[in-house]
Short mmCIF file of C-alpha atoms and ligand atoms in Angstrom, two decimals:
data_model
loop_
_atom_site.label_atom_id
_atom_site.label_comp_id
_atom_site.label_asym_id
_atom_site.label_seq_id
_atom_site.Cartn_x
_atom_site.Cartn_y
_atom_site.Cartn_z
CA UNK A 6 -5.44 7.96 -16.98
CA UNK A 7 -3.06 10.56 -18.30
CA UNK A 8 -1.26 13.27 -16.26
CA UNK A 9 0.01 16.39 -18.05
CA UNK A 10 2.21 19.07 -16.54
CA UNK A 11 1.95 22.35 -18.46
CA UNK A 12 3.43 25.82 -18.20
CA UNK A 13 0.72 28.44 -17.97
CA UNK A 14 -1.93 30.13 -15.89
CA UNK A 15 -4.77 28.08 -14.43
CA UNK A 16 -7.33 30.86 -15.08
CA UNK A 17 -6.64 30.62 -18.81
CA UNK A 18 -7.11 26.90 -19.19
CA UNK A 19 -10.15 25.37 -20.88
CA UNK A 20 -11.16 22.13 -19.20
CA UNK A 21 -14.23 20.52 -17.60
CA UNK A 22 -13.23 21.66 -14.10
CA UNK A 23 -10.51 23.40 -12.10
CA UNK A 24 -9.56 22.06 -8.68
CA UNK A 25 -8.15 24.58 -6.21
CA UNK A 26 -7.05 23.80 -2.68
CA UNK A 27 -7.47 26.31 0.14
CA UNK A 28 -6.25 26.69 3.73
CA UNK A 29 -8.77 27.04 6.52
CA UNK A 30 -7.07 29.98 8.22
CA UNK A 31 -6.12 31.88 5.06
CA UNK A 32 -8.37 34.90 5.12
CA UNK A 33 -6.84 36.84 2.23
CA UNK A 34 -6.77 35.16 -1.18
CA UNK A 35 -3.47 35.35 -3.08
CA UNK A 36 -1.87 34.00 -6.26
CA UNK A 37 -3.84 31.87 -8.75
CA UNK A 38 -6.90 31.53 -6.49
CA UNK A 39 -7.09 35.32 -6.20
CA UNK A 40 -6.77 35.64 -9.99
CA UNK A 41 -9.68 33.25 -10.43
CA UNK A 42 -11.73 34.94 -7.71
CA UNK A 43 -11.30 38.27 -9.51
CA UNK A 44 -12.47 36.73 -12.78
CA UNK A 45 -15.61 35.25 -11.18
CA UNK A 46 -16.56 38.55 -9.48
CA UNK A 47 -15.44 37.50 -5.98
CA UNK A 48 -17.61 34.40 -5.77
CA UNK A 49 -14.92 32.49 -3.84
CA UNK A 50 -14.56 35.35 -1.35
CA UNK A 51 -18.32 35.39 -0.91
CA UNK A 52 -18.44 31.67 -0.30
CA UNK A 53 -15.77 32.04 2.38
CA UNK A 54 -17.41 35.11 3.90
CA UNK A 55 -20.70 33.27 4.23
CA UNK A 56 -18.82 30.34 5.81
CA UNK A 57 -20.40 27.81 3.44
CA UNK A 58 -16.87 26.67 2.78
CA UNK A 59 -14.16 27.05 5.43
CA UNK A 60 -11.26 25.08 3.97
CA UNK A 61 -11.45 22.37 6.61
CA UNK A 62 -9.52 19.29 5.47
CA UNK A 63 -11.43 17.33 2.79
CA UNK A 64 -14.33 19.77 2.63
CA UNK A 65 -15.40 20.55 -0.97
CA UNK A 66 -17.50 23.21 -2.69
CA UNK A 67 -18.36 23.94 -6.33
CA UNK A 68 -18.60 27.31 -8.01
CA UNK A 69 -19.83 27.85 -11.57
CA UNK A 70 -17.88 30.40 -13.57
CA UNK A 71 -20.84 31.38 -15.75
CA UNK A 72 -18.62 31.90 -18.80
CA UNK A 73 -16.28 34.29 -17.00
CA UNK A 74 -13.57 31.65 -17.35
CA UNK A 75 -12.98 29.16 -20.18
CA UNK A 76 -13.69 26.38 -17.62
CA UNK A 77 -17.25 26.10 -16.28
CA UNK A 78 -16.63 24.63 -12.78
CA UNK A 79 -14.26 25.39 -9.93
CA UNK A 80 -14.03 22.71 -7.26
CA UNK A 81 -12.61 24.03 -4.01
CA UNK A 82 -11.09 21.62 -1.52
CA UNK A 83 -9.92 22.27 2.02
CA UNK A 84 -6.37 21.54 3.21
CA UNK A 85 -7.00 22.36 6.89
CA UNK A 86 -4.90 24.85 8.82
CA UNK A 87 -2.01 26.52 7.03
CA UNK A 88 -0.15 26.83 10.36
CA UNK A 89 0.26 23.05 10.46
CA UNK A 90 2.07 23.15 7.12
CA UNK A 91 4.69 25.53 8.48
CA UNK A 92 5.93 23.24 11.27
CA UNK A 93 9.37 21.72 10.57
CA UNK A 94 9.49 17.90 10.77
CA UNK A 95 5.81 17.47 9.93
CA UNK A 96 6.25 16.98 6.18
CA UNK A 97 4.80 13.43 6.23
CA UNK A 98 1.57 14.60 7.88
CA UNK A 99 1.26 17.48 5.42
CA UNK A 100 1.81 15.24 2.40
CA UNK A 101 -0.97 13.01 3.74
CA UNK A 102 -3.23 16.07 3.86
CA UNK A 103 -2.45 16.81 0.19
CA UNK A 104 -3.15 13.16 -0.66
CA UNK A 105 -6.47 13.22 1.18
CA UNK A 106 -7.62 16.62 -0.07
CA UNK A 107 -7.01 15.75 -3.72
CA UNK A 108 -8.58 12.33 -3.12
CA UNK A 109 -11.70 14.08 -1.80
CA UNK A 110 -11.77 16.51 -4.73
CA UNK A 111 -11.40 13.63 -7.15
CA UNK A 112 -14.35 11.83 -5.52
CA UNK A 113 -16.43 14.90 -6.26
CA UNK A 114 -15.16 14.83 -9.86
CA UNK A 115 -16.19 11.18 -10.16
CA UNK A 116 -19.67 11.86 -8.75
CA UNK A 117 -20.16 14.58 -11.36
CA UNK A 118 -19.03 12.28 -14.16
CA UNK A 119 -16.23 14.70 -15.14
CA UNK A 120 -13.58 13.16 -17.39
CA UNK A 121 -10.84 15.75 -17.21
CA UNK A 122 -9.77 18.61 -14.94
CA UNK A 123 -6.88 20.99 -14.30
CA UNK A 124 -5.21 21.98 -11.06
CA UNK A 125 -2.13 23.51 -9.43
CA UNK A 126 0.15 22.05 -6.73
CA UNK A 127 0.43 24.75 -4.08
CA UNK A 128 -2.25 27.35 -3.43
CA UNK A 129 0.50 29.55 -1.94
CA UNK A 130 4.22 29.38 -1.01
CA UNK A 131 5.08 26.65 1.49
CA UNK A 132 8.65 26.57 2.78
CA UNK A 133 8.60 23.31 4.71
CA UNK A 134 7.14 21.16 1.91
CA UNK A 135 9.12 19.95 -1.07
CA UNK A 136 7.40 20.79 -4.35
CA UNK A 137 8.16 17.40 -5.98
CA UNK A 138 6.86 15.51 -2.95
CA UNK A 139 3.70 17.60 -2.82
CA UNK A 140 3.16 16.95 -6.52
CA UNK A 141 3.64 13.23 -5.89
CA UNK A 142 1.17 13.20 -2.97
CA UNK A 143 -1.40 15.09 -5.00
CA UNK A 144 -1.13 12.74 -7.98
CA UNK A 145 -1.31 9.74 -5.64
CA UNK A 146 -4.48 11.08 -4.01
CA UNK A 147 -6.11 11.49 -7.42
CA UNK A 148 -5.09 8.09 -8.82
CA UNK A 149 -5.96 6.28 -5.59
CA UNK A 150 -9.35 7.92 -5.35
CA UNK A 151 -10.10 7.27 -9.04
CA UNK A 152 -9.75 3.52 -8.47
CA UNK A 153 -12.89 1.51 -9.07
CA UNK A 154 -13.61 -2.21 -9.06
CA UNK A 155 -16.53 -2.91 -11.38
CA UNK A 156 -15.13 -5.95 -13.15
CA UNK A 157 -17.97 -8.16 -11.96
CA UNK A 158 -20.83 -5.72 -12.63
CA UNK A 159 -22.63 -6.50 -15.88
CA UNK A 160 -23.96 -2.95 -16.02
CA UNK A 161 -21.14 -0.50 -15.42
CA UNK A 162 -21.45 3.18 -14.49
CA UNK A 163 -18.78 4.97 -16.44
CA UNK A 164 -17.04 6.96 -13.75
CA UNK A 165 -13.55 6.68 -15.19
CA UNK A 166 -11.38 9.76 -15.34
CA UNK A 167 -9.47 10.24 -18.61
CA UNK A 168 -6.77 12.53 -17.29
CA UNK A 169 -5.81 15.77 -15.60
CA UNK A 170 -3.39 18.67 -16.06
CA UNK A 171 -1.15 20.33 -13.50
CA UNK A 172 -0.56 23.98 -14.41
CA UNK A 173 2.53 25.91 -13.28
CA UNK A 174 3.48 29.44 -14.21
CA UNK A 175 7.15 29.27 -13.14
CA UNK A 176 9.23 27.36 -15.75
CA UNK A 177 11.85 26.56 -13.09
CA UNK A 178 9.34 24.51 -11.12
CA UNK A 179 8.05 22.37 -14.00
CA UNK A 180 10.77 19.69 -13.80
CA UNK A 181 10.23 19.02 -10.07
CA UNK A 182 6.47 18.80 -10.57
CA UNK A 183 6.86 16.42 -13.52
CA UNK A 184 9.22 14.17 -11.57
CA UNK A 185 6.91 14.12 -8.54
CA UNK A 186 3.92 13.37 -10.76
CA UNK A 187 5.74 10.41 -12.32
CA UNK A 188 6.55 9.00 -8.88
CA UNK A 189 2.97 9.60 -7.78
CA UNK A 190 1.62 7.71 -10.75
CA UNK A 191 3.94 4.73 -10.19
CA UNK A 192 3.27 4.63 -6.44
CA UNK A 193 -0.51 4.81 -6.84
CA UNK A 194 -0.53 2.26 -9.64
CA UNK A 195 1.28 -0.15 -7.32
CA UNK A 196 -1.46 0.28 -4.70
CA UNK A 197 -4.22 -0.07 -7.29
CA UNK A 198 -2.66 -3.25 -8.67
CA UNK A 199 -2.58 -4.73 -5.15
CA UNK A 200 -6.20 -3.64 -4.62
CA UNK A 201 -7.24 -5.35 -7.84
CA UNK A 202 -5.65 -8.61 -6.75
CA UNK A 203 -6.97 -8.49 -3.17
CA UNK A 204 -10.49 -7.65 -4.35
CA UNK A 205 -10.65 -10.79 -6.51
CA UNK A 206 -12.88 -13.49 -5.03
CA UNK A 207 -11.37 -16.79 -3.90
CA UNK A 208 -13.03 -18.79 -6.68
CA UNK A 209 -11.25 -16.68 -9.30
CA UNK A 210 -7.94 -15.86 -7.65
CA UNK A 211 -6.63 -19.32 -6.78
CA UNK A 212 -2.91 -19.94 -6.11
CA UNK A 213 -2.54 -20.97 -9.78
CA UNK A 214 -4.20 -17.80 -10.98
CA UNK A 215 -2.03 -15.65 -8.69
CA UNK A 216 1.05 -17.34 -10.14
CA UNK A 217 -0.19 -16.63 -13.70
CA UNK A 218 -0.74 -13.00 -12.75
CA UNK A 219 2.82 -12.87 -11.36
CA UNK A 220 4.16 -14.27 -14.64
CA UNK A 221 2.21 -11.65 -16.59
CA UNK A 222 3.50 -8.89 -14.32
CA UNK A 223 7.03 -10.19 -14.87
CA UNK A 224 6.61 -10.09 -18.66
CA UNK A 225 5.27 -6.54 -18.52
CA UNK A 226 8.03 -5.25 -16.25
CA UNK A 227 11.05 -7.19 -17.41
CA UNK A 228 11.26 -9.28 -14.22
CA UNK A 229 12.20 -12.91 -13.86
CA UNK A 230 9.48 -15.18 -12.51
CA UNK A 231 9.74 -18.78 -11.44
CA UNK A 232 6.73 -20.71 -10.18
CA UNK A 233 7.34 -23.87 -8.17
CA UNK A 234 4.57 -26.48 -8.09
CA UNK A 235 3.88 -29.37 -5.72
CA UNK A 236 6.76 -31.76 -6.67
CA UNK A 237 9.35 -28.97 -6.47
CA UNK A 238 7.96 -27.65 -3.18
CA UNK A 239 8.10 -31.23 -1.86
CA UNK A 240 11.67 -31.52 -3.03
CA UNK A 241 12.54 -28.37 -1.06
CA UNK A 242 10.97 -30.03 2.00
CA UNK A 243 8.70 -27.06 2.65
CA UNK A 244 6.43 -29.26 4.75
CA UNK A 245 5.02 -26.45 6.84
CA UNK A 246 3.77 -24.68 3.70
CA UNK A 247 2.54 -27.98 2.22
CA UNK A 248 0.69 -28.88 5.43
CA UNK A 249 -1.44 -25.73 5.09
CA UNK A 250 -2.12 -26.42 1.40
CA UNK A 251 -3.09 -30.07 2.02
CA UNK A 252 -6.74 -29.31 2.80
CA UNK A 253 -7.48 -27.93 -0.67
CA UNK A 254 -7.80 -29.43 -4.13
CA UNK A 255 -6.11 -26.32 -5.49
CA UNK A 256 -2.41 -26.98 -5.75
CA UNK A 257 -0.04 -24.63 -3.91
CA UNK A 258 2.40 -22.43 -5.82
CA UNK A 259 5.64 -20.90 -4.66
CA UNK A 260 6.02 -17.70 -6.67
CA UNK A 261 9.53 -16.31 -7.00
CA UNK A 262 10.01 -12.92 -8.66
CA UNK A 263 13.42 -11.46 -9.34
CA UNK A 264 14.40 -7.91 -10.19
CA UNK A 265 17.83 -6.52 -10.87
CA UNK A 266 18.95 -3.22 -12.40
CA UNK A 267 19.70 -4.96 -15.71
CA UNK A 268 16.57 -7.14 -15.75
CA UNK A 269 18.06 -9.86 -13.59
CA UNK A 270 20.00 -10.12 -10.32
CA UNK A 271 23.37 -8.37 -10.53
CA UNK A 272 26.42 -9.62 -8.67
CA UNK A 273 27.98 -6.39 -7.47
CA UNK A 274 29.10 -5.53 -3.95
CA UNK A 275 27.68 -2.04 -4.36
CA UNK A 276 24.21 -3.36 -5.11
CA UNK A 277 22.27 -4.70 -2.13
CA UNK A 278 19.90 -7.63 -2.39
CA UNK A 279 16.64 -7.68 -0.48
CA UNK A 280 14.19 -10.55 -0.12
CA UNK A 281 10.52 -9.59 0.10
CA UNK A 282 8.22 -12.30 1.42
CA UNK A 283 4.42 -11.93 1.19
CA UNK A 284 1.67 -14.12 2.60
CA UNK A 285 -0.36 -15.53 -0.28
CA UNK A 286 -3.36 -17.32 1.24
CA UNK A 287 -5.96 -16.85 -1.50
CA UNK A 288 -8.72 -17.87 0.91
CA UNK A 289 -8.49 -18.52 4.64
CA UNK A 290 -11.41 -20.59 5.95
CA UNK A 291 -9.29 -21.46 8.99
CA UNK A 292 -8.87 -25.12 8.03
CA UNK A 293 -10.25 -27.58 10.61
CA UNK A 294 -10.13 -24.72 13.14
CA UNK A 295 -12.92 -23.31 10.97
CA UNK A 296 -13.76 -19.61 11.09
CA UNK A 297 -17.33 -18.30 11.35
CA UNK A 298 -18.94 -16.91 8.17
CA UNK A 299 -18.57 -13.41 9.56
CA UNK A 300 -14.83 -13.81 10.11
CA UNK A 301 -14.43 -15.39 6.67
CA UNK A 302 -15.91 -12.38 4.86
CA UNK A 303 -12.57 -10.65 4.41
CA UNK A 304 -10.52 -13.78 3.92
CA UNK A 305 -10.30 -13.57 0.12
CA UNK A 306 -7.88 -10.76 0.94
CA UNK A 307 -5.51 -12.99 2.91
CA UNK A 308 -3.05 -12.76 0.01
CA UNK A 309 -2.64 -8.98 0.36
CA UNK A 310 0.95 -9.41 1.59
CA UNK A 311 1.77 -11.33 -1.59
CA UNK A 312 -0.07 -8.79 -3.74
CA UNK A 313 1.80 -5.82 -2.28
CA UNK A 314 5.13 -7.61 -2.75
CA UNK A 315 4.27 -8.16 -6.44
CA UNK A 316 3.12 -4.55 -6.83
CA UNK A 317 6.17 -3.08 -5.08
CA UNK A 318 8.59 -5.10 -7.22
CA UNK A 319 6.81 -3.96 -10.39
CA UNK A 320 7.05 -0.38 -9.06
CA UNK A 321 10.79 -0.74 -8.40
CA UNK A 322 11.22 -2.03 -11.97
CA UNK A 323 9.39 1.03 -13.31
CA UNK A 324 11.62 3.30 -11.22
CA UNK A 325 14.70 1.28 -12.24
CA UNK A 326 16.09 1.43 -8.68
CA UNK A 327 19.68 0.21 -8.15
CA UNK A 328 18.74 -2.86 -6.08
CA UNK A 329 18.42 -6.61 -6.41
CA UNK A 330 15.07 -7.95 -5.26
CA UNK A 331 13.78 -11.45 -4.65
CA UNK A 332 10.04 -11.69 -4.09
CA UNK A 333 8.84 -14.90 -2.48
CA UNK A 334 5.13 -15.58 -2.27
CA UNK A 335 3.88 -18.90 -0.90
CA UNK A 336 0.35 -19.21 -2.31
CA UNK A 337 -2.24 -21.71 -1.04
CA UNK A 338 -5.81 -22.06 0.22
CA UNK A 339 -6.51 -22.87 3.88
CA UNK A 340 -9.57 -25.16 3.79
CA UNK A 341 -10.92 -27.99 5.93
CA UNK A 342 -11.18 -31.44 4.31
CA UNK A 343 -10.35 -35.10 4.81
CA UNK A 344 -6.78 -34.43 3.77
CA UNK A 345 -6.37 -31.25 5.81
CA UNK A 346 -3.79 -30.58 8.46
CA UNK A 347 -5.12 -31.70 11.88
CA UNK A 348 -4.89 -30.29 15.38
CA UNK A 349 -1.93 -31.85 17.13
CA UNK A 350 -0.07 -32.70 13.91
CA UNK A 351 3.69 -32.27 14.05
CA UNK A 352 5.52 -31.27 10.91
CA UNK A 353 9.19 -30.79 10.03
CA UNK A 354 9.61 -27.40 8.41
CA UNK A 355 12.03 -26.40 5.63
CA UNK A 356 14.46 -25.18 8.29
CA UNK A 357 14.46 -28.61 9.96
CA UNK A 358 12.67 -27.27 13.05
CA UNK A 359 9.60 -29.26 14.11
CA UNK A 360 6.28 -27.47 14.67
CA UNK A 361 3.26 -28.69 16.65
CA UNK A 362 0.04 -27.40 15.14
CA UNK A 363 -2.49 -26.45 17.78
CA UNK A 364 -4.67 -24.22 15.63
CA UNK A 365 -4.91 -24.63 11.85
CA UNK A 366 -6.16 -21.06 11.51
CA UNK A 367 -2.71 -19.79 12.46
CA UNK A 368 -1.63 -20.84 8.95
CA UNK A 369 0.06 -17.62 7.82
CA UNK A 370 3.02 -18.17 10.12
CA UNK A 371 3.32 -21.77 8.88
CA UNK A 372 3.69 -20.83 5.22
CA UNK A 373 5.90 -17.85 6.09
CA UNK A 374 8.16 -20.01 8.28
CA UNK A 375 9.18 -22.00 5.20
CA UNK A 376 9.27 -18.98 2.90
CA UNK A 377 11.54 -17.11 5.34
CA UNK A 378 14.03 -19.92 5.78
CA UNK A 379 13.96 -20.44 2.00
CA UNK A 380 14.61 -16.70 1.51
CA UNK A 381 17.83 -17.05 3.54
CA UNK A 382 19.18 -19.52 0.96
CA UNK A 383 19.45 -16.62 -1.54
CA UNK A 384 21.82 -14.82 0.85
CA UNK A 385 20.09 -11.40 0.77
CA UNK A 386 21.30 -8.44 2.84
CA UNK A 387 17.95 -8.31 4.62
CA UNK A 388 14.54 -9.97 4.59
CA UNK A 389 11.25 -8.07 4.73
CA UNK A 390 7.96 -9.91 5.18
CA UNK A 391 4.45 -8.53 5.02
CA UNK A 392 1.30 -10.42 5.93
CA UNK A 393 -2.32 -10.26 7.05
CA UNK A 394 -1.15 -12.31 9.99
CA UNK A 395 -3.26 -11.77 13.10
CA UNK A 396 -6.62 -10.39 14.15
CA UNK A 397 -4.80 -9.34 17.34
CA UNK A 398 -3.00 -6.55 15.46
CA UNK A 399 -6.40 -5.10 14.59
CA UNK A 400 -7.39 -5.23 18.27
CA UNK A 401 -4.15 -3.47 19.23
CA UNK A 402 -3.96 -0.76 16.56
CA UNK A 403 -7.40 -0.62 14.98
CA UNK A 404 -7.64 0.08 11.27
CA UNK A 405 -5.34 3.12 11.37
CA UNK A 406 -1.86 1.66 11.03
CA UNK A 407 0.04 -1.62 10.71
CA UNK A 408 2.39 -3.30 13.21
CA UNK A 409 6.13 -3.55 12.68
CA UNK A 410 8.50 -6.04 14.29
CA UNK A 411 12.10 -6.98 13.65
CA UNK A 412 15.57 -7.77 14.88
CA UNK A 413 17.37 -4.64 13.58
CA UNK A 414 16.57 -1.14 14.86
CA UNK A 415 17.65 0.43 11.58
CA UNK A 416 15.30 -1.71 9.49
CA UNK A 417 12.36 -1.00 11.78
CA UNK A 418 13.12 2.72 11.79
CA UNK A 419 13.40 2.77 8.01
CA UNK A 420 9.97 1.14 7.81
CA UNK A 421 8.50 3.66 10.28
CA UNK A 422 10.01 6.50 8.22
CA UNK A 423 8.51 5.08 5.00
CA UNK A 424 5.16 4.86 6.77
CA UNK A 425 5.30 8.58 7.63
CA UNK A 426 6.20 9.48 4.08
CA UNK A 427 3.44 7.41 2.43
CA UNK A 428 0.65 7.74 4.99
CA UNK A 429 0.78 3.94 5.38
CA UNK A 430 1.92 4.21 8.97
CA UNK A 431 3.40 1.42 11.07
CA UNK A 432 3.82 1.15 14.85
CA UNK A 433 6.54 -0.85 16.57
CA UNK A 434 6.06 -3.84 18.90
CA UNK A 435 8.68 -5.66 21.02
CA UNK A 436 9.95 -9.20 20.43
CA UNK A 437 11.51 -9.95 23.81
CA UNK A 438 12.65 -13.48 24.62
CA UNK A 439 9.83 -13.79 27.17
CA UNK A 440 7.44 -14.26 24.24
CA UNK A 441 9.36 -17.31 23.07
CA UNK A 442 8.35 -19.08 26.31
CA UNK A 443 4.73 -18.89 25.19
CA UNK A 444 5.31 -20.97 22.06
CA UNK A 445 7.37 -23.69 23.68
CA UNK A 446 5.87 -27.08 22.73
CA UNK A 447 5.82 -30.21 24.92
CA UNK A 448 6.47 -32.43 21.94
CA UNK A 449 8.05 -30.42 19.13
CA UNK A 450 10.60 -27.57 18.93
CA UNK A 451 7.84 -24.97 18.81
CA UNK A 452 4.03 -24.72 18.67
CA UNK A 453 2.13 -22.46 16.29
CA UNK A 454 -0.04 -20.63 18.85
CA UNK A 455 0.61 -19.25 22.32
CA UNK A 456 -2.66 -17.88 23.67
CA UNK A 457 -4.64 -14.71 23.03
CA UNK A 458 -2.78 -12.05 25.06
CA UNK A 459 -0.08 -10.54 22.86
CA UNK A 460 -1.07 -12.77 19.93
CA UNK A 461 0.35 -10.43 17.24
CA UNK A 462 3.73 -10.42 18.99
CA UNK A 463 3.60 -14.17 19.51
CA UNK A 464 3.01 -14.67 15.77
CA UNK A 465 5.94 -12.41 14.94
CA UNK A 466 8.11 -14.16 17.50
CA UNK A 467 7.16 -17.48 15.88
CA UNK A 468 8.45 -16.13 12.55
CA UNK A 469 11.68 -14.97 14.18
CA UNK A 470 12.55 -18.60 14.88
CA UNK A 471 12.90 -19.12 11.13
CA UNK A 472 15.09 -16.10 10.40
CA UNK A 473 17.30 -16.34 13.51
CA UNK A 474 19.74 -13.44 13.57
CA UNK A 475 19.36 -12.72 9.86
CA UNK A 476 18.45 -9.00 9.40
CA UNK A 477 14.67 -9.04 9.24
CA UNK A 478 11.62 -6.84 9.51
CA UNK A 479 8.00 -8.03 9.63
CA UNK A 480 4.85 -5.96 8.93
CA UNK A 481 1.44 -7.23 10.09
CA UNK A 482 -1.26 -5.63 7.93
CA UNK A 483 -4.29 -7.63 9.15
CA UNK A 484 -6.00 -4.48 10.51
CA UNK A 485 -5.52 -2.30 7.46
CA UNK A 486 -5.82 -4.49 4.35
CA UNK A 487 -9.57 -4.01 4.10
CA UNK A 488 -11.70 -0.90 4.58
CA UNK A 489 -15.35 -1.16 5.58
CA UNK A 490 -16.00 2.48 4.74
CA UNK A 491 -14.95 4.88 2.05
CA UNK A 492 -12.12 7.26 3.05
CA UNK A 493 -10.80 10.28 1.09
CA UNK A 494 -8.60 8.21 -1.23
CA UNK A 495 -9.49 4.68 -0.10
CA UNK A 496 -12.60 3.07 -1.55
CA UNK A 497 -14.47 0.31 0.30
CA UNK A 498 -12.81 -3.10 0.11
CA UNK A 499 -9.15 -3.88 -0.46
CA UNK A 500 -6.89 -0.95 0.45
CA UNK A 501 -3.64 -2.25 -1.08
CA UNK A 502 -1.92 -1.09 2.15
CA UNK A 503 1.77 -1.91 2.01
CA UNK A 504 2.50 -1.43 -1.71
CA UNK A 505 3.50 2.23 -1.33
CA UNK A 506 5.07 1.52 2.06
CA UNK A 507 7.40 -1.09 0.55
CA UNK A 508 8.08 0.99 -2.53
CA UNK A 509 9.14 3.94 -0.36
CA UNK A 510 11.25 1.65 1.85
CA UNK A 511 13.05 0.40 -1.28
CA UNK A 512 13.37 3.86 -2.83
CA UNK A 513 15.04 5.13 0.36
CA UNK A 514 17.15 1.98 0.85
CA UNK A 515 20.61 2.97 1.97
CA UNK A 516 22.12 -0.26 3.26
CA UNK A 517 21.60 -2.22 6.43
N1 LIG B 21 -5.75 -14.42 8.12
C1 LIG B 21 -5.92 -14.43 9.51
C2 LIG B 21 -5.68 -13.08 10.16
C3 LIG B 21 -6.62 -11.98 9.79
C4 LIG B 21 -7.65 -11.62 10.63
C5 LIG B 21 -6.43 -11.23 8.64
C6 LIG B 21 -8.50 -10.59 10.30
C7 LIG B 21 -7.27 -10.18 8.31
C8 LIG B 21 -8.30 -9.86 9.14
C9 LIG B 21 -4.96 -15.44 10.17
O1 LIG B 21 -4.61 -16.51 9.38
C10 LIG B 21 -5.66 -15.99 11.37
O2 LIG B 21 -6.66 -16.62 11.21
N2 LIG B 21 -5.10 -15.72 12.55
C11 LIG B 21 -5.66 -16.14 13.77
C12 LIG B 21 -4.57 -16.76 14.61
C13 LIG B 21 -5.05 -17.38 15.88
C14 LIG B 21 -5.77 -18.66 15.58
C15 LIG B 21 -3.87 -17.64 16.77
C16 LIG B 21 -6.21 -14.90 14.47
O3 LIG B 21 -5.51 -13.91 14.51
O4 LIG B 21 -7.35 -14.92 14.91
ZN1 LIG B 22 -6.00 -18.12 9.56
ZN1 LIG B 23 -4.70 -16.15 7.30
#
C-alpha cells in the first residue's frame, strides 16, 4: 500500500473516495469540509441537521457527490467531542481517537471494495495535538485496519487497498505530515508483521520456521541473526528452556537478532544497548498439565512476545535509531509425550538456580528464566521482556490493556508512557518480596507456580529471580494478544499488541 502526501485542495482531487473526519459538537462547518459541503449543495449540513450522522467516535456515513466533485463518494467519520481534543495532557487519548476513526473509515472503504482514497489530517485547527503525531496515528489506523489474513483461503476476496493520498493546502505543513506518515507506516507494518506470525497455525509456524522467518527478516533489514540449535543450547546449559522443549519432536531454537546503527552492535559509550526477550512458544498444549481444547484455541499465538520483538527490531532498523539491540527469542513447543517434562521434576537452569516444576503449563517462565539470565551475559543497559505469560493477567485487566512489572520505576514509567502514545496501554503491578514466599520450594531453590491468587504477579516475580537487580521491565500480554471481535483497527485474531509499544519505547529511549 502506498501513501502519498500532496499539496492541494481536497475538493479538487479526483479519486475513488474522500474521507473527512468530523467532531460531534461542531455545529458550524469550516475549512475543507465546508468547501466540500458548498460544492455538494449542503448535503453534509443536511445529514447533520437530520441527525443521521452526529460525528460520534467511529460513526460513518457516505454521501455521493453526483458529479459536483471530481470524486464520487465522501465518507464521513466521527471523531467524538471536539472539547476532549482541547484538554492539555490528553494527547495520547486523542491520537487513539484519530487511529480508531480512520480505522473505522478504512473498514468502510474495504467493504465497498475501494482501492484508493484521499483525505486530510485535521478537519479544523487543534492546538493541543501535534500535526506529525496526528498524521502518524491516522496512517496507523488505516494500515492496521487494512490488514487481512487470507493466506489459507483458496478463494480470496480482493479487499486490498492500493494506496491513499493525504492532501494539505499549507506548504509549511507538508514536511511534518510526510514525516508522521512515514512513522505511521513503519509502526503499523511492525504490528501487521507480528499479526502475520501470530496468526500462523502451529503446524506451519514451528520453532524452526520461526527461526527461518527471523533470518529472512534479518536479511531484509540488515540485522544480524544467529540461531542456536539443540547442541548449542545444551552447551549453554539452558536446561529450563530444554525441559519445556523435551516433549516435542520439533527441535527448539534460540533466535538471537542483533541491530546496531551501522548494521551491527556498536561499542560506544554514547550508544545504549537493550536486550529484548520474547516468549516464543509456537504452540502451548500445556505439556503433561494438559489444557482443555477450549483453552488451547488461542495457543498458536503463544509466540506473540517473540513476534513483537522481531517486528520491533525490524522497525528500529527502518527508523535507523541510535541504539544497540539484542533480541532473544527462545522458541519451542509445549507438548505432552513420553519424553516430556514431568510434574515434580527438578531442573538446573542456565543461571545455576534449581527449579521444581509443579505445573508444566507454566512453561513461559521456564523458557524466559534461561533467556533472561542469558541476556545478562551480553551486558545490556536494560532488559525488556514481553510474553503471553498468564491467564491471570486477563482476569485482572480484561482484554483492554497489558500488565507491566519491573525493578526500575523509570523503565516502568517509560513503558506506561509508550502505552499512552500508541494506544497499547499497560498497567502496573507490584513485585513485593511477599510474593517470593509463594514460590519457595521444599526441595529446590524455587518452584514454578505459587497458587491462583495473584498468579500474574507470581509469574513476574519468578522471572525476577533470573534478572536479580539488573534493570528490567516485563510486559504480560496474555489478555491482549488475541481479539475475539473486530475493533476499529483490530481485526479478529492476532492483534500484534506490543510491536508498536516496544517501537515507541525504543524511539523515546533516553537512558536508564
Ligand atoms: N500461554 C499461557 C498463558 C495464556 C493464557 C496466554 C491465555 C494467552 C491466553 C501460559 O503458558 C499458561 O498456560 N499459564 C498458566 C500458568 C498456570 C498453570 C500457573 C495460566 O496462566 O493459566
Ligand atoms: Zn502454558
Ligand atoms: Zn504459554
